[in-house]
mmCIF file of C-alpha atoms in Angstrom:
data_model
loop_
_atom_site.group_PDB
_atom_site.id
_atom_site.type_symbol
_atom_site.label_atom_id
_atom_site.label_comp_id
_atom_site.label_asym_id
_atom_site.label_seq_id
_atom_site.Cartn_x
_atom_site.Cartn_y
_atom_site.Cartn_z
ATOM 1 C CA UNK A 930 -29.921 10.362 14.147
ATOM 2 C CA UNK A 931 -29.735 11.453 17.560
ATOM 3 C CA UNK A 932 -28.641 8.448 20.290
ATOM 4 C CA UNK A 933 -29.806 7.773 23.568
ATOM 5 C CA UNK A 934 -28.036 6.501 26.761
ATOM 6 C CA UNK A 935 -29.590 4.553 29.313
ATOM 7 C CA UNK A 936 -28.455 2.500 32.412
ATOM 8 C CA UNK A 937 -29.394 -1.149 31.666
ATOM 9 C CA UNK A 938 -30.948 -1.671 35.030
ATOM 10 C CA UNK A 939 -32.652 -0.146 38.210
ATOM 11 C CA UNK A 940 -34.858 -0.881 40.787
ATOM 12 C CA UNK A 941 -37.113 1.090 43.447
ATOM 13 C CA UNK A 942 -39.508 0.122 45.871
ATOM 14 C CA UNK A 943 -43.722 -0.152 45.614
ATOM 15 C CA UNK A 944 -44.845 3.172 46.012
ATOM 16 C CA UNK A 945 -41.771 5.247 45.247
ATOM 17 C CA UNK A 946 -41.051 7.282 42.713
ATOM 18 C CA UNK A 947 -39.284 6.096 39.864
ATOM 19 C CA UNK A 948 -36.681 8.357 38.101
ATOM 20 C CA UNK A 949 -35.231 6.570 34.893
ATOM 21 C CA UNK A 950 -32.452 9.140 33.499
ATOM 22 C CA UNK A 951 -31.558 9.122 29.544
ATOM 23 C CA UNK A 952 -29.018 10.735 27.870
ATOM 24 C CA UNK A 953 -29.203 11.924 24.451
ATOM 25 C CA UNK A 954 -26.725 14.847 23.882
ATOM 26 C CA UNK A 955 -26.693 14.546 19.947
ATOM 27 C CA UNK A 956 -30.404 15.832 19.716
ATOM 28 C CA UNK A 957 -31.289 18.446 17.214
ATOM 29 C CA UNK A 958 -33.958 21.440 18.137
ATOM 30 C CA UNK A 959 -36.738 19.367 16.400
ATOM 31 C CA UNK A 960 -36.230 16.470 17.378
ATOM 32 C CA UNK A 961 -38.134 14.829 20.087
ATOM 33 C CA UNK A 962 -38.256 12.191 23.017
ATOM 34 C CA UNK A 963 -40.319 9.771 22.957
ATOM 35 C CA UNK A 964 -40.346 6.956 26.083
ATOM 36 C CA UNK A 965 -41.965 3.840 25.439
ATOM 37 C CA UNK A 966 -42.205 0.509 28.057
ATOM 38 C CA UNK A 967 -42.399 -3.088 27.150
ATOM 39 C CA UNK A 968 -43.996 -6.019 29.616
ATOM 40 C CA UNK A 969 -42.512 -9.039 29.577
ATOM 41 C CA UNK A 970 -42.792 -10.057 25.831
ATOM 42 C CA UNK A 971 -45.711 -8.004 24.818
ATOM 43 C CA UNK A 972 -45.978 -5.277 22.381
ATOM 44 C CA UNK A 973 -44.205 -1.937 23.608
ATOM 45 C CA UNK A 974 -46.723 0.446 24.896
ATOM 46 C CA UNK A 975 -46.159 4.499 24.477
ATOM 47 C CA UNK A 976 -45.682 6.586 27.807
ATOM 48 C CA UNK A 977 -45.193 10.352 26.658
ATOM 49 C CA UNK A 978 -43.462 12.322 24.243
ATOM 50 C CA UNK A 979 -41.894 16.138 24.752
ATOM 51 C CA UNK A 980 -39.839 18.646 22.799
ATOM 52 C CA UNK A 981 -38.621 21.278 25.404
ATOM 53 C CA UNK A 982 -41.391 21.877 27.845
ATOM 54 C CA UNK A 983 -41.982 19.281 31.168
ATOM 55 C CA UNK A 984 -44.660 17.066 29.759
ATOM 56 C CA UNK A 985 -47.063 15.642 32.224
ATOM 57 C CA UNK A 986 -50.317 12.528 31.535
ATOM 58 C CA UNK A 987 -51.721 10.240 33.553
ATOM 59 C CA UNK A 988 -48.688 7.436 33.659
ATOM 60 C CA UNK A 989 -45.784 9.933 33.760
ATOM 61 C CA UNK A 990 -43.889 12.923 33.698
ATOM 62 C CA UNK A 991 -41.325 13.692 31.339
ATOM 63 C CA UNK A 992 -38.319 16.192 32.684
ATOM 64 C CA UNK A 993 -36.117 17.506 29.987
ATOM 65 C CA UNK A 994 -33.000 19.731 30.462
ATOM 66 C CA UNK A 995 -32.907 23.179 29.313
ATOM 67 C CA UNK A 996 -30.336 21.996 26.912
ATOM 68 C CA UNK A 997 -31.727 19.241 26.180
ATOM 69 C CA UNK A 998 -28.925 16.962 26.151
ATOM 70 C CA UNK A 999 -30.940 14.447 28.774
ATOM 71 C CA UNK A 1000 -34.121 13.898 30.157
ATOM 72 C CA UNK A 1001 -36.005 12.252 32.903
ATOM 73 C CA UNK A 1002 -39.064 9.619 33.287
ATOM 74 C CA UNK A 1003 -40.821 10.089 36.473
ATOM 75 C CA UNK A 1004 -43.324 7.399 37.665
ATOM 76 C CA UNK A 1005 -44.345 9.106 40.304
ATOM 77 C CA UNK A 1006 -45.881 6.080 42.361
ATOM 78 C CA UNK A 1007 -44.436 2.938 40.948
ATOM 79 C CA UNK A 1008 -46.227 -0.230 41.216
ATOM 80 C CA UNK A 1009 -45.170 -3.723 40.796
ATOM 81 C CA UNK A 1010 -47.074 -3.736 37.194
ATOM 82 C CA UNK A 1011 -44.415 -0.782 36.094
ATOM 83 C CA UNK A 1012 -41.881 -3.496 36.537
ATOM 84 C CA UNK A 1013 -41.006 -3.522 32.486
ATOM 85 C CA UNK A 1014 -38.368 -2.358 29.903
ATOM 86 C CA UNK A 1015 -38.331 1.465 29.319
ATOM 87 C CA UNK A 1016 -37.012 2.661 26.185
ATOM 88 C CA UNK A 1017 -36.201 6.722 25.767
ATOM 89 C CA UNK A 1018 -36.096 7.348 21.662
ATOM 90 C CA UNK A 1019 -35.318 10.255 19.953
ATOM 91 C CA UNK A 1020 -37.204 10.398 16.983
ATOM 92 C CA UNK A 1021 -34.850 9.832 13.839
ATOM 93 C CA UNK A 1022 -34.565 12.168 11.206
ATOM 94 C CA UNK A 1023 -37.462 12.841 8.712
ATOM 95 C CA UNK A 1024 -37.357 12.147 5.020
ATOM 96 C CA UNK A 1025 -38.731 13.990 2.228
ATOM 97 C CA UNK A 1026 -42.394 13.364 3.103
ATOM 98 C CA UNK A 1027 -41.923 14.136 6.387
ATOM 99 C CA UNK A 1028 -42.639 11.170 8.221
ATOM 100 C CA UNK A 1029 -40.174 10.087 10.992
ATOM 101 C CA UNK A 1030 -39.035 6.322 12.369
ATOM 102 C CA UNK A 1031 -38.547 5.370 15.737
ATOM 103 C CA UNK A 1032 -35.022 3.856 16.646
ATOM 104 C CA UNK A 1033 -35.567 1.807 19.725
ATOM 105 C CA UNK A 1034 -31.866 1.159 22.073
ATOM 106 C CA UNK A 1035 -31.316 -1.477 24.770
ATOM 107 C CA UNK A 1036 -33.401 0.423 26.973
ATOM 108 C CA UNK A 1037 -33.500 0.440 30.982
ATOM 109 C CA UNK A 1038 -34.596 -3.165 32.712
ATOM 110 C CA UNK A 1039 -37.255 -1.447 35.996
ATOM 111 C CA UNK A 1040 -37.779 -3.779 38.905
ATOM 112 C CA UNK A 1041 -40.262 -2.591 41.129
ATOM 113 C CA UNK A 1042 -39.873 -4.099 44.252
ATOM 114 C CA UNK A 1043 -42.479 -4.967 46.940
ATOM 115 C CA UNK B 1075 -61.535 -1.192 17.702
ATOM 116 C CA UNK B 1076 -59.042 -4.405 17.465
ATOM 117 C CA UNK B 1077 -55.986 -2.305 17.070
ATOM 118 C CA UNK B 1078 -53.643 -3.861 15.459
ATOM 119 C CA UNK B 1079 -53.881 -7.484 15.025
ATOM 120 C CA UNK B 1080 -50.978 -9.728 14.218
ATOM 121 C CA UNK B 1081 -50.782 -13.013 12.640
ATOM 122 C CA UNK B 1082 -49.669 -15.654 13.339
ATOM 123 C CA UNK B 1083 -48.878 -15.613 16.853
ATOM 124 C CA UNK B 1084 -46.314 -18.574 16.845
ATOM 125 C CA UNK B 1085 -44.308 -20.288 13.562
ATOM 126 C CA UNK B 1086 -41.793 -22.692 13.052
ATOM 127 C CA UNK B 1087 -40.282 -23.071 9.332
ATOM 128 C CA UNK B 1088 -37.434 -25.122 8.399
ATOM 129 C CA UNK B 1089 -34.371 -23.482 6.652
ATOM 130 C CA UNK B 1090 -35.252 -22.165 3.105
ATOM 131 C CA UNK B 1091 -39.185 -22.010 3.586
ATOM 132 C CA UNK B 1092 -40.739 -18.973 2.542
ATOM 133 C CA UNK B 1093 -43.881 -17.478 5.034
ATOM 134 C CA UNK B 1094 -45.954 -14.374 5.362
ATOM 135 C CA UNK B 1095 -46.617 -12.609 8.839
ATOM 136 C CA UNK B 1096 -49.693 -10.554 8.865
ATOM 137 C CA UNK B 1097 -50.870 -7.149 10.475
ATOM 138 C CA UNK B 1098 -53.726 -5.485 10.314
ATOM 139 C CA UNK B 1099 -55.189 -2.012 11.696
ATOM 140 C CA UNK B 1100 -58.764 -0.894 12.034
ATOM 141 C CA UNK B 1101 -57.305 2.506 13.005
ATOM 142 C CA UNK B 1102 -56.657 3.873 9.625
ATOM 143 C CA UNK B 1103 -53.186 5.026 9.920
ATOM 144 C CA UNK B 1104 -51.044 6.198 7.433
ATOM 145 C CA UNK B 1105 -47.975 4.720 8.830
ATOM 146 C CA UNK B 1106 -46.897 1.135 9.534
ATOM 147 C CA UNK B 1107 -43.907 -0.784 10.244
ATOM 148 C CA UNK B 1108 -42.133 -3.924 11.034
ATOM 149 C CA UNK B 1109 -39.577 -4.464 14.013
ATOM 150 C CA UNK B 1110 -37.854 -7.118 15.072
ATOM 151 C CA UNK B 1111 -36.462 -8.146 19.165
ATOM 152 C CA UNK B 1112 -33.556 -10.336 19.438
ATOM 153 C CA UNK B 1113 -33.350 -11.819 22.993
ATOM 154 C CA UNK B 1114 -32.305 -9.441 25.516
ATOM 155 C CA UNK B 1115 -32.125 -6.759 22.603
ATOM 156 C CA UNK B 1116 -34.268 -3.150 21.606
ATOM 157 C CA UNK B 1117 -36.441 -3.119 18.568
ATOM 158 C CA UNK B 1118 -34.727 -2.838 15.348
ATOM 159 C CA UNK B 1119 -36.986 -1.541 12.250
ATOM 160 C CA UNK B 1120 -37.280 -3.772 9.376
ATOM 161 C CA UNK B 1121 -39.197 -1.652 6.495
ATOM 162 C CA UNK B 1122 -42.280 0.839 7.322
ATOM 163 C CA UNK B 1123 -44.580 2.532 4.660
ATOM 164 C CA UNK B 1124 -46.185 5.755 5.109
ATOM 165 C CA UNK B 1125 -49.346 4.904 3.346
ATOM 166 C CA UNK B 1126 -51.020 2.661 0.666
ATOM 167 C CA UNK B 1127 -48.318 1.998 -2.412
ATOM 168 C CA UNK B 1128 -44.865 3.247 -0.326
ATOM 169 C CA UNK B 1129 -42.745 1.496 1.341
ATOM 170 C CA UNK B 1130 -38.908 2.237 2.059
ATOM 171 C CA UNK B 1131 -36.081 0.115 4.477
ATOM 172 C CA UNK B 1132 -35.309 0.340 7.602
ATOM 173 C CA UNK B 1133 -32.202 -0.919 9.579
ATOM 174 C CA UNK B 1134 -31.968 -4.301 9.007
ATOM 175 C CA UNK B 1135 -34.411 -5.228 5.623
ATOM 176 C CA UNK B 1136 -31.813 -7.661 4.427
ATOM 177 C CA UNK B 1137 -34.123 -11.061 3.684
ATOM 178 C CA UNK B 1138 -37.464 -9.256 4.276
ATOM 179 C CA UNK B 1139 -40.054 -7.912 1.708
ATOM 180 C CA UNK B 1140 -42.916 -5.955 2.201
ATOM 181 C CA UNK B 1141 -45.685 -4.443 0.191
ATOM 182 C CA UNK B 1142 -48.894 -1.955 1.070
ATOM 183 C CA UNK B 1143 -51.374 -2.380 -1.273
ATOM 184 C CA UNK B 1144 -54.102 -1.255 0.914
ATOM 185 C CA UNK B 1145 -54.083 1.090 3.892
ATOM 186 C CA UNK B 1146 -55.436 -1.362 6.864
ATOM 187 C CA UNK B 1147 -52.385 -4.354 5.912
ATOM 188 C CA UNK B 1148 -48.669 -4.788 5.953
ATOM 189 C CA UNK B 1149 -47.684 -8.331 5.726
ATOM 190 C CA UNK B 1150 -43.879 -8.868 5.526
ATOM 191 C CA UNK B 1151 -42.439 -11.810 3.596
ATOM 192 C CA UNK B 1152 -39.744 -13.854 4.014
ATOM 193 C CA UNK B 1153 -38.159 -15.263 1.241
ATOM 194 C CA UNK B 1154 -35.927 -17.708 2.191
ATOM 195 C CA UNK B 1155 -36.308 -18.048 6.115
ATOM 196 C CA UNK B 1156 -32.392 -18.368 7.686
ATOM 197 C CA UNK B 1157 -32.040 -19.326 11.204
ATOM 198 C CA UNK B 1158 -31.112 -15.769 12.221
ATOM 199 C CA UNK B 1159 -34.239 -14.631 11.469
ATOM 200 C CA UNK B 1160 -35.549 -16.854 14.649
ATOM 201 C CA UNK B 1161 -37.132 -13.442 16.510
ATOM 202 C CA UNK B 1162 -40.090 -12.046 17.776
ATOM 203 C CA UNK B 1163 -41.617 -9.017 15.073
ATOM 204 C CA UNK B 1164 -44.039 -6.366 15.939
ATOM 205 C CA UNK B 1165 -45.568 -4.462 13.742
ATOM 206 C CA UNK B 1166 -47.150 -1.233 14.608
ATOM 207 C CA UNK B 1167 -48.859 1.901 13.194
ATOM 208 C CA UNK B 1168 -49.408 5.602 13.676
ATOM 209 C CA UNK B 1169 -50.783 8.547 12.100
ATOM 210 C CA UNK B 1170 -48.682 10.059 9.668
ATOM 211 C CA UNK B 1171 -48.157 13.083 10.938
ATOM 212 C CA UNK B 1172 -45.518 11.436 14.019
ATOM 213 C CA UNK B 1173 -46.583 13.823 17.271
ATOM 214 C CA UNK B 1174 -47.670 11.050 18.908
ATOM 215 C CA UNK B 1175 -47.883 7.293 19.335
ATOM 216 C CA UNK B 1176 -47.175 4.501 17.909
ATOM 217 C CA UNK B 1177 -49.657 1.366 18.503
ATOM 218 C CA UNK B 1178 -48.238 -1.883 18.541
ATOM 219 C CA UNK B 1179 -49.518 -5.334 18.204
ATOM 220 C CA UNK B 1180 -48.759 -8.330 20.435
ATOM 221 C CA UNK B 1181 -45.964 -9.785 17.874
ATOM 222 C CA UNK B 1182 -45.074 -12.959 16.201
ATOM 223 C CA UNK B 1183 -42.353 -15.200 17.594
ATOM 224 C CA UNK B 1184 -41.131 -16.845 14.392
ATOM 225 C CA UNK B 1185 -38.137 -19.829 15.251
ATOM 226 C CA UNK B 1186 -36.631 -20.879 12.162
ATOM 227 C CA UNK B 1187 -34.905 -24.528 12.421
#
């Protein structure tokens, strides 16, 4: 299974992009990245997945190298309620069925700051 | 539409007691699973099934047991509750065909004494 690399911690300002880097230079050419955020103690929420191609929805974009090797989570205007834990996962190998799990890592501590 | 639902929200066993933790989902996903967060740690995955009948390990399954006898529940057992199993779990579901998300519910904190 492919690993990821984040920096435990950041911080930007209200209003300011936020750019939360992950490395994963172990990825295969299907696997994909998924980013997920987690609140305080709730549940992890999902944020956007991509496999080569820029991915862009309504909470974030997702940058990914041409080789792949690292990508990007934009949050274009961060608030203080994007203040969270962000996890970047690359989906683990299938099995025979074809279904896939979902490693989680540390992940990378946001504090959005007024 | 509850989502997935979680029960209970809060336990306390003693050393050696045996409990259930409950999840449900109205979504009718193929695919659940069970995590577990360790203070300050990611999720770790505990077992997940990809439908009614199947269930297989995760990483850490040691003291856990699970069973899917019908597509909407996944309750995970334990056995023989140790004090490192004192965590919160999550259990969450998907589609089975993994291009995109995976819901989760709002998780049990379970502190064994």
């Amino acid at each position: 299974d492919a690993k990821t690399t984040q920096p435990p911690s950041m911080d930007c300002a209200e209003g300011r992009a936020a750019n939360l880097p992950c490395n994963h230079s172990t990825i295969s050419g299907n696997e994909y990245v998924y980013w997920y955020r987690q609140i305080h103690s709730q549940g992890p929420q999902y944020i956007i997945h991509g496999l080569k191609n820029n991915e862009t929805n309504e909470m974030a974009s997702l940058i990914i190298t041409e080789d792949r090797k690292s990508s990007t989570l934009i949050l274009p205007h961060a608030t203080l309620r994007d203040t969270a834990v962000y996890y970047c996962i690359v989906r683990g190998r299938p099995f025979g069925d074809s279904s896939y799990k979902l490693i989680f890592g540390s992940g990378t501590r946001l504090l959005v700051r007024p | 539409n509850a989502g997935v639902t979680q029960t209970p929200k809060f336990q306390v066993l003693k050393t050696g007691q045996s409990m259930t933790l409950q999840c449900a989902q109205d979504m009718n996903h193929e695919y659940m699973s069970w995590y577990r967060q360790d203070p300050g740690m990611g999720l770790r995955l505990i077992h997940y099934s990809v439908g009614a009948g199947i269930t297989d390990q995760g990483e850490v399954p040691n003291g856990y047991n699970v069973s899917r006898s019908t597509t909407e529940d996944f309750p995970l057992r334990l056995l023989s509750a140790a004090p490192s199993q004192t965590s919160v779990y999550f259990c969450a579901s998907r589609y089975r065909e993994n291009t995109g998300e995976l819901f989760f519910g709002e998780g049990s904190r379970l502190t064994v004494l």
